[in-house]
């Protein structure tokens, strides 16, 4: 039972790590959209 | 700080973002203060830390809202009819975004550190090793997330410095300078992002090791708890589900940021007009800043405003006098940007040419547009109108008489075209472009003005 609980705990921690990675990935790509917005401005023209 | 606050206020909902930033910090300070007062209490109040985390989350959501609105304002600015409103929108949007992003990142990092101190305080009086392990994992993830924040601040600061350095730079140089700064900034952003991902990966590994080793040295709970099985499963399911949602939402943004853009416009070869079906040719002459005359089969526009032939002449004379007032020592070069429907009958073109010639614009630039369309993962359909030109000298009967015999055939003014040989404007444009491409000057003999 102790091994089972430990396994679940490890799984939970690993999935929190995956969530942290996904959230950071989301945030960084979202922030970088400002770069894309500026490039769209440099491209010129219309929407 | 006041400068940054002033710039953030220019972004949509900037005031709300400043309040949210202040609140996120004050809540963490408040939590620490309350914890200090309750030091003797038996149970630590984790609910306060939950409130602290929520205040950071609210700040990030408000910042995301404000920044997204600033980006939308930038795109909407392309459609503003007023040039001054367009400039204001673009300036507010760029400045708002570039200052809101580092402000959010800095406040989030500071608030996160204060929050972790608060969580540590709340957990340190709990006897179980589980609490300490949980804090260690949180601290590891938080520390790794700081790397992402530092990267965003570094990248924004670099772009802000670039924009500040653009003041006084020749307009034609601004685009290339900004383009280079974006390329270099993009590379360092990606490199800092890799550091953050590696840090998060290492933090996860260490947290897993801590979780795997935990339990052996700590005393077993007094009674088995059902939650010891259910809680980790809930955490696993919730975290993986949320991660999957975030991953899907990130997809278009990742593709947008990875997809290269074509060569930036120099700014002078792009027109904000779409409707005129100009001849399908490419002229050798670059566009100039000059009054833009759009001629359709059923209407004429000057700088976007409708007018008839008579008022066109009056308005062009007014613009010419403005030019002379603004450039008292400069020479008026007689240029106007002419965008004419390819199917316009040549006699109507000649009548128009007389009007602009008589207003002093005797060297118009016949201008030809080509629409470039892109499909972008986030922006969707994006279009620009690239324009090229072919210079044409206009001569009426008085000019011809004054110039005398030189103008017969291949004279000093280059090839002299006669409208009688042409049917529609497309015929004229193709001849002018062919002659200009061959390197020669081209003039059009307008003859006597039409009777009015």
Short mmCIF file of C-alpha atoms in Angstrom, two decimals:
data_model
loop_
_atom_site.label_atom_id
_atom_site.label_comp_id
_atom_site.label_asym_id
_atom_site.label_seq_id
_atom_site.Cartn_x
_atom_site.Cartn_y
_atom_site.Cartn_z
CA UNK A 1 0.00 0.00 0.00
CA UNK A 2 2.88 2.34 0.85
CA UNK A 3 4.43 1.71 -2.58
CA UNK A 4 1.10 2.37 -4.27
CA UNK A 5 0.70 5.67 -2.41
CA UNK A 6 4.24 6.66 -3.25
CA UNK A 7 3.64 5.89 -6.90
CA UNK A 8 0.52 8.04 -6.92
CA UNK A 9 2.43 10.84 -5.21
CA UNK A 10 5.19 10.67 -7.80
CA UNK A 11 2.60 10.68 -10.56
CA UNK A 12 0.92 13.76 -9.09
CA UNK A 13 4.21 15.62 -8.79
CA UNK A 14 5.20 14.67 -12.34
CA UNK A 15 1.86 15.86 -13.69
CA UNK A 16 2.27 19.15 -11.81
CA UNK A 17 5.61 19.49 -13.55
CA UNK A 18 3.91 18.90 -16.90
CA UNK A 19 1.31 21.54 -16.00
CA UNK A 20 4.05 24.02 -15.06
CA UNK A 21 5.75 23.36 -18.40
CA UNK A 22 2.49 23.78 -20.33
CA UNK A 23 1.63 27.00 -18.48
CA UNK A 24 5.11 28.44 -19.08
CA UNK A 25 4.96 27.43 -22.74
CA UNK A 26 1.54 29.11 -23.07
CA UNK A 27 2.76 32.29 -21.36
CA UNK A 28 5.96 32.58 -23.39
CA UNK A 29 4.26 31.99 -26.75
CA UNK A 30 1.52 34.44 -25.77
CA UNK A 31 4.09 37.09 -24.80
CA UNK A 32 5.93 36.54 -28.08
CA UNK A 33 2.75 37.44 -29.99
CA UNK A 34 3.80 41.05 -29.41
CA UNK A 35 6.81 40.28 -31.61
CA UNK A 36 4.43 38.89 -34.25
CA UNK A 37 2.18 41.97 -33.92
CA UNK A 38 5.16 44.24 -34.55
CA UNK A 39 6.22 42.13 -37.55
CA UNK A 40 2.68 42.36 -38.87
CA UNK A 41 3.00 46.13 -38.53
CA UNK A 42 6.31 46.07 -40.42
CA UNK A 43 4.74 43.92 -43.12
CA UNK A 44 2.41 46.87 -43.65
CA UNK A 45 -0.93 47.06 -45.31
CA UNK A 46 -4.39 46.11 -44.24
CA UNK A 47 -6.05 43.64 -41.91
CA UNK B 1 8.34 53.37 -12.06
CA UNK B 2 6.21 56.43 -12.74
CA UNK B 3 7.42 56.42 -16.37
CA UNK B 4 6.47 52.75 -16.80
CA UNK B 5 3.12 53.39 -15.09
CA UNK B 6 2.51 56.31 -17.45
CA UNK B 7 3.24 54.14 -20.48
CA UNK B 8 1.09 51.26 -19.19
CA UNK B 9 -1.79 53.71 -18.72
CA UNK B 10 -1.73 54.26 -22.50
CA UNK B 11 -2.71 50.63 -23.07
CA UNK B 12 -6.41 49.73 -23.03
CA UNK B 13 -7.45 48.94 -19.41
CA UNK B 14 -3.96 50.08 -18.34
CA UNK B 15 -5.33 51.68 -15.16
CA UNK B 16 -6.98 48.43 -14.16
CA UNK B 17 -3.72 46.56 -14.77
CA UNK B 18 -1.82 48.96 -12.50
CA UNK B 19 -4.42 48.45 -9.77
CA UNK B 20 -4.20 44.66 -10.20
CA UNK B 21 -0.38 44.80 -9.98
CA UNK B 22 -0.51 46.90 -6.83
CA UNK B 23 -3.14 44.60 -5.35
CA UNK B 24 -1.07 41.46 -6.11
CA UNK B 25 1.89 42.86 -4.15
CA UNK B 26 -0.20 44.33 -1.32
CA UNK B 27 -2.09 41.07 -0.82
CA UNK B 28 1.20 39.14 -0.40
CA UNK B 29 2.50 41.77 2.04
CA UNK B 30 -0.82 41.65 3.89
CA UNK B 31 -0.66 37.83 4.11
CA UNK B 32 2.86 38.00 5.56
CA UNK B 33 1.74 40.66 8.06
CA UNK B 34 -1.27 38.62 9.20
CA UNK B 35 0.90 35.52 9.49
CA UNK B 36 3.32 37.50 11.67
CA UNK B 37 0.46 38.54 13.98
CA UNK B 38 -0.90 34.98 14.16
CA UNK B 39 2.42 33.40 14.91
CA UNK B 40 1.17 31.88 18.09
CA UNK B 41 -1.89 30.33 16.47
CA UNK B 42 -2.03 26.54 16.39
CA UNK B 43 -3.01 26.16 12.78
CA UNK B 44 -1.50 27.97 9.88
CA UNK B 45 -4.03 29.57 7.59
CA UNK B 46 -3.35 28.28 4.08
CA UNK B 47 -6.52 30.02 2.91
CA UNK B 48 -4.58 33.29 3.07
CA UNK B 49 -2.00 31.85 0.69
CA UNK B 50 -4.75 30.72 -1.64
CA UNK B 51 -6.00 34.32 -1.69
CA UNK B 52 -2.44 35.45 -2.44
CA UNK B 53 -2.17 33.05 -5.37
CA UNK B 54 -5.55 34.22 -6.69
CA UNK B 55 -4.44 37.86 -6.59
CA UNK B 56 -1.43 36.96 -8.79
CA UNK B 57 -3.70 35.03 -11.14
CA UNK B 58 -6.13 37.97 -11.37
CA UNK B 59 -3.24 40.32 -12.17
CA UNK B 60 -2.06 38.00 -14.97
CA UNK B 61 -5.58 37.72 -16.40
CA UNK B 62 -6.06 41.52 -16.33
CA UNK B 63 -2.61 41.96 -17.92
CA UNK B 64 -3.47 39.43 -20.59
CA UNK B 65 -6.73 41.22 -21.30
CA UNK B 66 -5.03 44.62 -21.50
CA UNK B 67 -2.20 43.39 -23.72
CA UNK B 68 -4.55 41.54 -26.07
CA UNK B 69 -6.68 44.69 -26.37
CA UNK B 70 -3.53 46.70 -27.15
CA UNK B 71 -2.67 44.23 -29.92
CA UNK B 72 -6.20 44.49 -31.31
CA UNK B 73 -5.91 48.29 -31.20
CA UNK B 74 -2.78 48.04 -33.34
CA UNK B 75 -4.54 46.00 -36.00
CA UNK B 76 -7.59 48.27 -35.85
CA UNK B 77 -5.27 51.25 -36.30
CA UNK B 78 -4.65 50.15 -39.89
CA UNK B 79 -8.26 51.03 -40.68
CA UNK B 80 -8.46 54.43 -38.97
CA UNK B 81 -9.41 57.11 -41.44
CA UNK B 82 -7.66 59.84 -39.52
CA UNK B 83 -3.88 59.71 -39.86
CA UNK B 84 -3.38 61.31 -36.45
CA UNK B 85 -5.75 58.80 -34.80
CA UNK B 86 -3.89 56.00 -36.58
CA UNK B 87 -0.56 57.26 -35.23
CA UNK B 88 -1.99 57.63 -31.72
CA UNK B 89 -3.46 54.12 -31.77
CA UNK B 90 -0.23 52.58 -33.02
CA UNK B 91 1.87 54.46 -30.48
CA UNK B 92 -0.46 53.61 -27.57
CA UNK B 93 -0.61 49.99 -28.64
CA UNK B 94 3.15 49.49 -29.01
CA UNK B 95 4.04 51.41 -25.88
CA UNK B 96 1.24 49.83 -23.85
CA UNK B 97 2.22 46.25 -24.77
CA UNK B 98 5.95 46.69 -24.41
CA UNK B 99 5.58 48.18 -20.94
CA UNK B 100 2.70 46.02 -19.70
CA UNK B 101 4.58 42.76 -20.42
CA UNK B 102 7.68 43.50 -18.29
CA UNK B 103 5.53 45.10 -15.58
CA UNK B 104 3.38 41.97 -15.36
CA UNK B 105 6.45 39.71 -15.34
CA UNK B 106 8.26 41.77 -12.68
CA UNK B 107 5.22 42.03 -10.42
CA UNK B 108 4.48 38.31 -10.90
CA UNK B 109 8.06 37.37 -9.96
CA UNK B 110 8.08 39.64 -6.89
CA UNK B 111 4.64 38.49 -5.80
CA UNK B 112 5.63 34.84 -6.36
CA UNK B 113 8.66 35.19 -4.10
CA UNK B 114 6.55 36.85 -1.39
CA UNK B 115 3.88 34.17 -1.86
CA UNK B 116 6.43 31.36 -1.46
CA UNK B 117 7.68 32.98 1.78
CA UNK B 118 4.10 33.07 2.99
CA UNK B 119 3.48 29.43 2.05
CA UNK B 120 6.70 28.41 3.79
CA UNK B 121 5.57 30.22 6.91
CA UNK B 122 2.21 28.50 6.79
CA UNK B 123 3.73 25.05 6.30
CA UNK B 124 6.78 25.26 8.52
CA UNK B 125 4.81 24.60 11.65
CA UNK B 126 3.25 21.46 10.24
CA UNK B 127 5.02 18.37 11.53
CA UNK B 128 4.63 16.14 8.46
CA UNK B 129 7.40 15.71 5.93
CA UNK B 130 4.73 15.87 3.22
CA UNK B 131 4.19 19.55 3.84
CA UNK B 132 7.88 20.29 3.52
CA UNK B 133 8.11 18.23 0.36
CA UNK B 134 5.11 20.04 -1.08
CA UNK B 135 6.76 23.37 -0.36
CA UNK B 136 10.03 22.20 -1.87
CA UNK B 137 8.21 21.24 -5.07
CA UNK B 138 6.38 24.59 -5.17
CA UNK B 139 9.63 26.48 -4.60
CA UNK B 140 11.35 24.51 -7.37
CA UNK B 141 8.57 25.16 -9.86
CA UNK B 142 8.36 28.81 -8.79
CA UNK B 143 12.11 29.29 -9.13
CA UNK B 144 12.10 27.78 -12.60
CA UNK B 145 9.15 29.99 -13.60
CA UNK B 146 11.21 33.04 -12.58
CA UNK B 147 13.58 32.21 -15.45
CA UNK B 148 10.68 32.67 -17.89
CA UNK B 149 9.82 36.03 -16.32
CA UNK B 150 13.43 37.23 -16.53
CA UNK B 151 13.51 36.33 -20.24
CA UNK B 152 10.36 38.37 -20.95
CA UNK B 153 11.72 41.38 -19.05
CA UNK B 154 15.06 41.23 -20.89
CA UNK B 155 13.34 40.94 -24.27
CA UNK B 156 10.88 43.81 -23.59
CA UNK B 157 13.63 46.08 -22.25
CA UNK B 158 15.62 45.54 -25.43
CA UNK B 159 12.67 46.43 -27.66
CA UNK B 160 11.79 49.48 -25.54
CA UNK B 161 15.40 50.69 -25.92
CA UNK B 162 15.18 50.14 -29.68
CA UNK B 163 11.98 52.17 -29.98
CA UNK B 164 13.46 54.94 -27.80
CA UNK B 165 16.49 55.02 -30.12
CA UNK B 166 14.31 55.46 -33.22
CA UNK B 167 13.58 59.10 -32.39
CA UNK B 168 15.31 61.32 -34.91
CA UNK B 169 16.31 58.41 -37.17
CA UNK B 170 15.57 58.79 -40.88
CA UNK B 171 12.12 57.23 -41.55
CA UNK B 172 13.52 54.88 -44.19
CA UNK B 173 15.98 53.46 -41.63
CA UNK B 174 13.39 52.83 -38.91
CA UNK B 175 11.93 49.68 -40.44
CA UNK B 176 15.26 47.89 -40.96
CA UNK B 177 16.48 48.88 -37.46
CA UNK B 178 13.28 47.59 -35.88
CA UNK B 179 13.41 44.45 -38.02
CA UNK B 180 16.95 43.67 -36.86
CA UNK B 181 16.01 44.35 -33.22
CA UNK B 182 13.03 42.00 -33.55
CA UNK B 183 15.22 39.25 -35.04
CA UNK B 184 17.86 39.56 -32.33
CA UNK B 185 15.22 39.87 -29.61
CA UNK B 186 13.40 36.80 -30.94
CA UNK B 187 16.62 34.76 -30.78
CA UNK B 188 17.42 35.77 -27.20
CA UNK B 189 13.80 35.23 -26.19
CA UNK B 190 13.96 31.66 -27.52
CA UNK B 191 17.28 31.06 -25.82
CA UNK B 192 15.93 32.36 -22.46
CA UNK B 193 12.81 30.25 -22.97
CA UNK B 194 14.98 27.13 -23.38
CA UNK B 195 16.66 27.95 -20.06
CA UNK B 196 13.23 28.21 -18.43
CA UNK B 197 12.09 24.87 -19.93
CA UNK B 198 15.29 23.11 -18.82
CA UNK B 199 14.93 24.64 -15.34
CA UNK B 200 11.33 23.44 -15.14
CA UNK B 201 12.35 19.96 -16.32
CA UNK B 202 15.07 19.77 -13.68
CA UNK B 203 12.69 21.13 -11.03
CA UNK B 204 10.19 18.41 -11.96
CA UNK B 205 12.85 15.69 -11.74
CA UNK B 206 14.04 16.91 -8.33
CA UNK B 207 10.44 17.17 -7.11
CA UNK B 208 9.79 13.60 -8.32
CA UNK B 209 12.87 12.33 -6.49
CA UNK B 210 11.75 14.13 -3.35
CA UNK B 211 8.28 12.65 -3.67
CA UNK B 212 9.68 9.15 -4.27
CA UNK B 213 12.02 9.32 -1.31
CA UNK B 214 9.49 10.88 1.00
CA UNK B 215 7.54 8.72 3.39
CA UNK B 216 10.37 6.32 4.27
CA UNK B 217 11.80 8.52 7.00
CA UNK B 218 8.63 10.16 8.19
CA UNK B 219 6.27 8.64 10.66
CA UNK B 220 3.18 7.01 9.21
CA UNK B 221 -0.06 8.85 9.74
CA UNK B 222 -2.01 7.81 12.80
CA UNK B 223 -4.84 6.45 10.70
CA UNK B 224 -4.98 5.55 7.03
CA UNK B 225 -6.78 8.24 5.07
CA UNK B 226 -8.86 7.65 2.01
CA UNK B 227 -7.67 11.00 0.67
CA UNK B 228 -4.11 9.69 0.42
CA UNK B 229 -5.28 7.79 -2.68
CA UNK B 230 -7.95 10.10 -4.01
CA UNK B 231 -6.07 13.40 -3.67
CA UNK B 232 -3.03 12.43 -5.81
CA UNK B 233 -5.34 11.00 -8.47
CA UNK B 234 -7.38 14.21 -8.51
CA UNK B 235 -4.23 16.29 -8.73
CA UNK B 236 -2.87 14.11 -11.55
CA UNK B 237 -6.10 14.21 -13.54
CA UNK B 238 -6.66 17.93 -13.02
CA UNK B 239 -3.07 18.89 -13.82
CA UNK B 240 -2.84 16.75 -16.96
CA UNK B 241 -6.27 17.93 -18.15
CA UNK B 242 -5.37 21.58 -17.68
CA UNK B 243 -1.97 21.01 -19.30
CA UNK B 244 -3.69 19.46 -22.33
CA UNK B 245 -6.05 22.45 -22.64
CA UNK B 246 -3.14 24.88 -22.40
CA UNK B 247 -1.16 22.89 -24.96
CA UNK B 248 -4.05 23.02 -27.45
CA UNK B 249 -4.53 26.77 -26.85
CA UNK B 250 -0.81 27.36 -27.37
CA UNK B 251 -0.79 25.61 -30.77
CA UNK B 252 -1.84 28.54 -33.02
CA UNK B 253 0.41 30.96 -31.12
CA UNK B 254 3.38 28.59 -31.45
CA UNK B 255 2.77 28.25 -35.19
CA UNK B 256 2.30 32.03 -35.57
CA UNK B 257 5.57 32.77 -33.78
CA UNK B 258 7.46 30.14 -35.79
CA UNK B 259 6.14 31.14 -39.24
CA UNK B 260 8.46 33.67 -40.90
CA UNK B 261 7.14 36.91 -42.38
CA UNK B 262 8.01 38.13 -45.87
CA UNK B 263 10.40 41.03 -46.30
CA UNK B 264 9.09 44.01 -44.36
CA UNK B 265 7.72 46.89 -46.32
CA UNK B 266 9.94 49.94 -46.62
CA UNK B 267 6.85 51.92 -45.71
CA UNK B 268 6.95 53.93 -48.91
CA UNK B 269 5.87 51.19 -51.30
CA UNK B 270 2.70 50.22 -49.47
CA UNK B 271 -0.59 51.96 -50.01
CA UNK B 272 -3.70 51.64 -47.88
CA UNK B 273 -5.97 51.36 -50.90
CA UNK B 274 -7.43 48.21 -52.30
CA UNK B 275 -10.23 49.06 -54.63
CA UNK B 276 -8.68 50.53 -57.78
CA UNK B 277 -8.05 47.92 -60.47
CA UNK B 278 -4.86 49.38 -61.87
CA UNK B 279 -3.13 47.90 -64.96
CA UNK B 280 -1.23 44.69 -64.23
CA UNK B 281 2.26 46.05 -64.77
CA UNK B 282 5.27 46.73 -62.60
CA UNK B 283 6.80 50.17 -62.89
CA UNK B 284 10.47 50.99 -62.36
CA UNK B 285 10.00 54.16 -60.32
CA UNK B 286 9.67 54.17 -56.53
CA UNK B 287 6.65 55.68 -54.86
CA UNK B 288 6.88 59.19 -53.45
CA UNK B 289 5.04 61.00 -50.71
CA UNK B 290 2.59 63.06 -52.75
CA UNK B 291 -1.18 63.61 -53.04
CA UNK B 292 -2.91 60.33 -53.95
CA UNK B 293 -5.52 60.59 -56.72
CA UNK B 294 -7.68 57.49 -57.20
CA UNK B 295 -9.69 57.41 -60.41
CA UNK B 296 -12.52 54.93 -60.88
CA UNK B 297 -14.94 54.74 -63.78
CA UNK B 298 -17.62 56.37 -61.64
CA UNK B 299 -15.79 58.49 -59.07
CA UNK B 300 -12.55 60.27 -58.22
CA UNK B 301 -10.89 60.45 -54.79
CA UNK B 302 -8.15 62.74 -53.54
CA UNK B 303 -6.36 61.31 -50.51
CA UNK B 304 -9.43 59.14 -49.95
CA UNK B 305 -12.01 61.97 -50.15
CA UNK B 306 -14.47 62.03 -53.07
CA UNK B 307 -14.29 65.00 -55.43
CA UNK B 308 -15.20 66.01 -58.98
CA UNK B 309 -12.71 67.19 -61.58
CA UNK B 310 -13.21 70.88 -60.78
CA UNK B 311 -12.82 70.54 -57.03
CA UNK B 312 -9.88 68.17 -57.60
CA UNK B 313 -7.99 71.00 -59.29
CA UNK B 314 -8.81 73.45 -56.46
CA UNK B 315 -7.78 70.99 -53.76
CA UNK B 316 -4.53 70.13 -55.53
CA UNK B 317 -3.68 73.84 -55.76
CA UNK B 318 -4.36 74.16 -52.02
CA UNK B 319 -2.09 71.19 -51.27
CA UNK B 320 0.59 72.75 -53.46
CA UNK B 321 0.41 76.04 -51.56
CA UNK B 322 0.63 74.10 -48.26
CA UNK B 323 3.73 72.37 -49.58
CA UNK B 324 5.34 75.70 -50.39
CA UNK B 325 4.50 77.05 -46.94
CA UNK B 326 5.99 73.99 -45.26
CA UNK B 327 9.04 73.84 -47.56
CA UNK B 328 9.86 77.49 -48.32
CA UNK B 329 13.34 76.60 -49.63
CA UNK B 330 12.38 73.28 -51.25
CA UNK B 331 11.49 72.85 -54.90
CA UNK B 332 8.02 71.58 -55.67
CA UNK B 333 8.55 68.58 -57.94
CA UNK B 334 5.05 68.43 -59.45
CA UNK B 335 4.47 64.83 -58.38
CA UNK B 336 1.12 63.20 -57.63
CA UNK B 337 0.39 59.50 -57.13
CA UNK B 338 -2.16 58.47 -59.76
CA UNK B 339 -4.11 55.26 -59.28
CA UNK B 340 -6.35 54.84 -62.27
CA UNK B 341 -8.74 52.05 -63.24
CA UNK B 342 -7.20 50.13 -66.14
CA UNK B 343 -10.42 50.37 -68.18
CA UNK B 344 -10.83 54.15 -67.95
CA UNK B 345 -11.41 55.57 -71.48
CA UNK B 346 -8.37 57.55 -72.61
CA UNK B 347 -10.36 60.77 -73.18
CA UNK B 348 -11.45 60.73 -69.54
CA UNK B 349 -7.85 60.20 -68.50
CA UNK B 350 -6.74 63.14 -70.65
CA UNK B 351 -9.40 65.37 -69.03
CA UNK B 352 -8.11 64.32 -65.61
CA UNK B 353 -4.50 64.87 -66.70
CA UNK B 354 -5.37 68.40 -67.83
CA UNK B 355 -6.81 69.14 -64.39
CA UNK B 356 -3.79 67.96 -62.45
CA UNK B 357 -1.39 69.54 -64.97
CA UNK B 358 -3.15 72.90 -64.64
CA UNK B 359 -2.93 72.62 -60.85
CA UNK B 360 0.86 72.43 -61.18
CA UNK B 361 1.30 68.66 -60.97
CA UNK B 362 2.95 68.05 -64.33
CA UNK B 363 5.09 65.02 -63.32
CA UNK B 364 2.57 62.49 -61.95
CA UNK B 365 3.56 58.99 -61.04
CA UNK B 366 1.35 56.43 -62.77
CA UNK B 367 0.98 53.94 -59.95
CA UNK B 368 0.22 50.22 -60.12
CA UNK B 369 -0.87 48.10 -57.20
CA UNK B 370 -0.46 44.44 -56.43
CA UNK B 371 -2.23 42.82 -53.50
CA UNK B 372 -0.17 40.34 -51.46
CA UNK B 373 -2.27 38.07 -49.27
CA UNK B 374 -0.99 35.90 -46.42
CA UNK B 375 -2.74 33.43 -44.16
CA UNK B 376 -1.41 33.52 -40.61
CA UNK B 377 -2.24 31.07 -37.79
CA UNK B 378 -3.36 33.84 -35.39
CA UNK B 379 -3.92 36.93 -37.56
CA UNK B 380 -5.78 35.04 -40.28
CA UNK B 381 -5.94 36.83 -43.63
CA UNK B 382 -3.38 39.64 -43.86
CA UNK B 383 -3.07 41.81 -46.95
CA UNK B 384 -0.83 44.55 -48.16
CA UNK B 385 -0.90 46.54 -51.36
CA UNK B 386 2.54 46.91 -52.87
CA UNK B 387 2.80 49.73 -55.35
CA UNK B 388 5.24 50.61 -58.11
CA UNK B 389 5.25 53.63 -60.36
CA UNK B 390 6.19 54.99 -63.77
CA UNK B 391 6.94 58.69 -64.14
CA UNK B 392 5.08 60.56 -66.87
CA UNK B 393 5.64 64.17 -67.90
CA UNK B 394 2.43 65.98 -68.87
CA UNK B 395 2.57 68.63 -71.61
CA UNK B 396 -0.32 70.66 -72.92
CA UNK B 397 -0.40 72.67 -76.16
CA UNK B 398 1.16 75.73 -74.46
CA UNK B 399 4.10 73.65 -73.16
CA UNK B 400 4.61 72.19 -76.63
CA UNK B 401 4.59 75.58 -78.28
CA UNK B 402 6.99 76.97 -75.67
CA UNK B 403 9.38 74.06 -76.11
CA UNK B 404 9.32 74.33 -79.87
CA UNK B 405 10.76 71.86 -82.30
CA UNK B 406 12.77 69.95 -79.67
CA UNK B 407 9.73 67.98 -78.74
CA UNK B 408 9.08 66.53 -82.13
CA UNK B 409 9.47 62.75 -81.83
CA UNK B 410 12.47 61.77 -79.65
CA UNK B 411 13.15 65.21 -78.20
CA UNK B 412 14.85 66.34 -75.03
CA UNK B 413 11.93 65.22 -72.91
CA UNK B 414 12.11 61.65 -74.15
CA UNK B 415 9.37 59.87 -76.04
CA UNK B 416 6.30 61.99 -76.63
CA UNK B 417 3.11 59.97 -76.64
CA UNK B 418 -0.11 61.10 -78.23
CA UNK B 419 -3.46 60.01 -76.75
CA UNK B 420 -5.09 59.61 -80.15
CA UNK B 421 -3.23 56.32 -80.61
CA UNK B 422 -4.71 54.89 -77.40
CA UNK B 423 -8.06 53.45 -76.42
CA UNK B 424 -8.08 52.96 -72.65
CA UNK B 425 -5.75 53.89 -69.80
CA UNK B 426 -4.31 50.35 -69.77
CA UNK B 427 -2.80 51.00 -73.24
CA UNK B 428 -1.09 54.17 -72.02
CA UNK B 429 0.20 52.58 -68.81
CA UNK B 430 1.76 49.64 -70.66
CA UNK B 431 3.52 51.94 -73.14
CA UNK B 432 4.82 54.24 -70.41
CA UNK B 433 6.09 51.30 -68.32
CA UNK B 434 7.82 49.71 -71.33
CA UNK B 435 9.56 52.99 -72.18
CA UNK B 436 10.49 53.73 -68.56
CA UNK B 437 11.82 50.19 -68.13
CA UNK B 438 14.04 50.83 -71.15
CA UNK B 439 15.45 53.80 -69.26
CA UNK B 440 13.92 56.63 -71.26
CA UNK B 441 11.81 59.58 -70.16
CA UNK B 442 8.20 59.65 -71.34
CA UNK B 443 5.88 62.60 -71.94
CA UNK B 444 2.24 62.74 -72.90
CA UNK B 445 0.96 65.43 -75.25
CA UNK B 446 -2.40 66.46 -73.79
CA UNK B 447 -3.16 68.97 -76.54
CA UNK B 448 -5.69 71.70 -75.89
CA UNK B 449 -7.82 71.52 -72.76
CA UNK B 450 -11.26 69.99 -73.34
CA UNK B 451 -14.19 72.39 -73.56
CA UNK B 452 -16.11 72.67 -70.25
#
